[in-house]
Amino acid sequence: MDLKILTEKIVELDDEMVTRIVERALDLGASPMEIVYAVNAGLDEVGMLYERGEYSISDLMMAGVIFEDILGMAGMRFVADEEAVFADTILLGTIEGDIHDIGKTIFHSLAVSVGFKVIDLGVDVPAERFLEEAKRHKPSIIGISAVLTSTVEAIQRAIDMLKRDEETKDIITIIGGAMVNIDVASISGADAFAKTAKDGVSECIRLKKSFEQGRRGKG
């Protein structure tokens, strides 16, 4: 089944049609991951329409609700890829000053689908809480999400606190979101960055493999 129609209906925010298409796609053998990729393409377009002023914040929120409804549908349980399973935890949150969570939610689902355990702190998370929860859960990776360019300073502060603390200084940090680029990553001190949820998960897998190879090399 061609899932381009699903992407189109996400952009149109047609929740009833989206539900019917997803149900049909699952019946025809489409995998949850294929469906999420199609939905993700639609959400990217919704985000661009919002940035251009063609969609409102309520439209953006509606798209997020549709996505969450899809994840809750029968048949949308993710089965981890056996070759990509990691016994690792990602601590995740949207930085203080930003309440966007669509991209973070997608990243969360994709990360779980390949075997990561994800602890989601939600949105508007201050630097102090990232540090506190990192000490508590001892994750392998900390993911900081942001959409607003005004949050760069807050991201920098969070990563600086994490890198300065003896308990958390070696934890891998990755930042993600529409406003993120190599310059933002460099300024913030993050170990990696990704603009999309899919790229973020791929980067986490790469970082973990690189870290493990480096550790074996030292041994």
XYZ file of C-alpha atoms in Angstrom:
219
model
C 0.000 0.000 0.000
C 1.303 3.439 -0.941
C 1.491 5.402 2.300
C 1.836 8.787 0.583
C -1.898 9.243 1.099
C -1.317 8.854 4.846
C 1.274 11.619 4.728
C -1.159 13.846 2.834
C -3.988 13.265 5.309
C -1.676 14.055 8.216
C -0.904 17.396 6.567
C -4.626 17.984 6.098
C -5.195 17.070 9.782
C -7.943 14.684 8.703
C -7.969 12.469 11.788
C -10.818 10.213 10.660
C -9.181 9.403 7.330
C -5.826 8.923 9.021
C -7.350 6.302 11.316
C -8.957 4.457 8.392
C -5.737 4.507 6.350
C -3.619 3.235 9.235
C -6.093 0.423 9.961
C -6.110 -0.543 6.276
C -2.327 -0.361 6.022
C -1.883 -2.627 9.035
C -4.392 -5.094 7.600
C -2.369 -5.184 4.390
C 0.851 -5.908 6.249
C 2.469 -2.507 6.657
C 4.804 -2.386 9.670
C 4.378 0.136 12.493
C 7.746 1.622 11.520
C 6.660 2.188 7.912
C 3.540 3.927 9.172
C 5.521 6.119 11.580
C 7.896 7.163 8.778
C 4.918 8.198 6.626
C 3.383 10.080 9.539
C 6.723 11.712 10.305
C 6.892 13.082 6.750
C 3.474 14.630 7.259
C 4.434 16.100 10.612
C 7.532 17.652 9.055
C 5.273 19.363 6.510
C 2.910 20.536 9.243
C 5.900 22.024 11.043
C 6.992 23.895 7.922
C 3.474 25.226 7.381
C 3.471 26.470 10.957
C 6.838 28.184 10.506
C 5.492 29.923 7.374
C 2.468 31.135 9.306
C 0.019 29.034 7.307
C -0.836 26.801 10.279
C -1.598 27.915 13.827
C -0.299 26.528 17.109
C -3.613 24.692 17.505
C -2.982 22.982 14.149
C 0.455 21.948 15.379
C -1.053 20.547 18.564
C -3.742 18.726 16.572
C -1.059 17.005 14.521
C 0.562 15.851 17.762
C -2.740 14.470 19.044
C -3.280 12.562 15.784
C 0.185 11.057 16.072
C -0.387 9.967 19.675
C -3.717 8.418 18.662
C -1.941 6.437 15.934
C 0.580 5.068 18.424
C -2.294 3.890 20.600
C -4.005 1.953 17.823
C -4.172 -1.841 17.828
C -1.337 -3.244 15.769
C 1.029 -0.330 16.385
C 3.173 -2.147 18.933
C 6.797 -1.894 17.909
C 8.956 -4.988 17.626
C 12.621 -4.220 18.138
C 15.117 -5.028 15.425
C 17.192 -7.832 16.975
C 20.355 -6.551 15.352
C 19.946 -3.105 16.845
C 18.898 -3.848 20.425
C 20.784 -1.923 23.106
C 20.614 -2.403 26.853
C 20.948 1.354 27.219
C 18.875 4.217 28.547
C 18.212 7.565 26.883
C 17.174 10.438 29.129
C 15.013 12.717 27.014
C 13.361 16.103 27.372
C 12.485 19.388 25.687
C 14.624 22.186 27.103
C 13.330 24.921 29.388
C 11.522 27.664 27.478
C 10.104 25.312 24.855
C 6.898 23.267 25.038
C 7.073 21.563 21.634
C 6.996 17.793 21.906
C 5.921 16.299 18.571
C 9.450 15.561 17.382
C 10.430 14.344 20.833
C 7.467 11.982 20.936
C 8.395 10.529 17.539
C 12.015 10.124 18.605
C 10.849 8.391 21.792
C 8.804 5.854 19.834
C 11.533 5.154 17.282
C 14.191 4.773 19.978
C 12.064 2.260 21.872
C 11.455 0.377 18.632
C 15.181 -0.388 18.273
C 15.607 -1.436 21.877
C 16.553 1.669 23.822
C 14.888 2.343 27.169
C 13.655 5.940 27.170
C 12.953 8.106 30.208
C 10.954 11.118 29.014
C 11.053 14.185 31.261
C 8.471 16.044 29.182
C 8.741 19.671 28.077
C 10.111 22.913 29.532
C 12.797 20.960 31.407
C 15.366 23.118 33.252
C 19.084 22.344 33.196
C 19.027 21.428 36.878
C 16.495 18.677 36.305
C 18.496 17.160 33.444
C 21.451 16.962 35.836
C 19.369 15.607 38.722
C 17.709 12.902 36.613
C 20.987 11.991 34.923
C 22.517 11.267 38.319
C 19.466 9.256 39.332
C 19.051 7.125 36.204
C 22.645 7.043 34.896
C 21.664 6.994 31.189
C 24.056 6.254 28.354
C 22.677 9.145 26.290
C 20.927 12.415 27.110
C 18.711 13.824 24.346
C 17.700 17.479 24.493
C 14.966 18.613 22.126
C 14.205 22.174 21.021
C 12.349 23.985 18.275
C 12.761 27.614 19.335
C 16.012 29.430 18.529
C 15.649 31.345 21.800
C 16.562 28.176 23.725
C 20.198 27.932 22.596
C 21.473 29.506 25.811
C 19.396 27.130 27.937
C 20.713 24.125 25.982
C 24.275 25.358 26.429
C 23.722 25.766 30.166
C 22.282 22.257 30.532
C 25.130 20.596 28.661
C 27.711 22.681 30.493
C 26.287 21.529 33.840
C 26.316 17.914 32.702
C 29.899 18.075 31.400
C 31.201 19.775 34.546
C 29.766 17.255 36.987
C 31.956 14.224 37.752
C 28.975 11.858 37.752
C 27.629 12.917 34.362
C 30.579 14.301 32.393
C 31.027 11.166 30.274
C 27.378 10.752 29.272
C 26.805 11.214 25.534
C 24.693 14.278 24.732
C 22.664 14.803 21.575
C 20.438 17.742 20.684
C 17.619 17.656 18.161
C 14.957 19.802 16.581
C 14.179 22.046 13.647
C 16.456 24.846 14.868
C 19.456 22.596 15.454
C 22.486 22.656 13.163
C 26.227 22.124 13.444
C 26.753 25.682 14.718
C 24.229 25.240 17.525
C 25.793 21.894 18.410
C 29.248 23.470 18.507
C 28.115 26.384 20.668
C 26.228 24.143 23.070
C 28.988 21.579 23.458
C 26.754 18.652 22.473
C 28.403 15.473 21.235
C 25.991 15.174 18.307
C 22.903 16.691 16.720
C 20.021 15.717 14.456
C 17.244 17.685 12.803
C 14.741 14.830 12.566
C 13.639 12.088 14.944
C 14.723 9.360 12.538
C 18.204 10.869 12.162
C 18.383 11.267 15.931
C 17.844 7.570 16.552
C 20.358 6.663 13.837
C 22.879 8.983 15.473
C 22.287 7.413 18.898
C 22.936 3.965 17.425
C 26.120 5.220 15.746
C 27.339 6.896 18.926
C 26.736 3.795 21.027
C 28.557 1.543 18.547
C 31.448 3.994 18.363
C 31.611 4.226 22.153
C 31.592 0.448 22.563
C 34.292 -0.007 19.911
C 36.429 2.618 21.620
C 35.994 0.904 24.985
C 36.972 -2.464 23.529
C 40.009 -0.876 21.893
C 41.206 0.473 25.237
C 40.712 -2.949 26.796
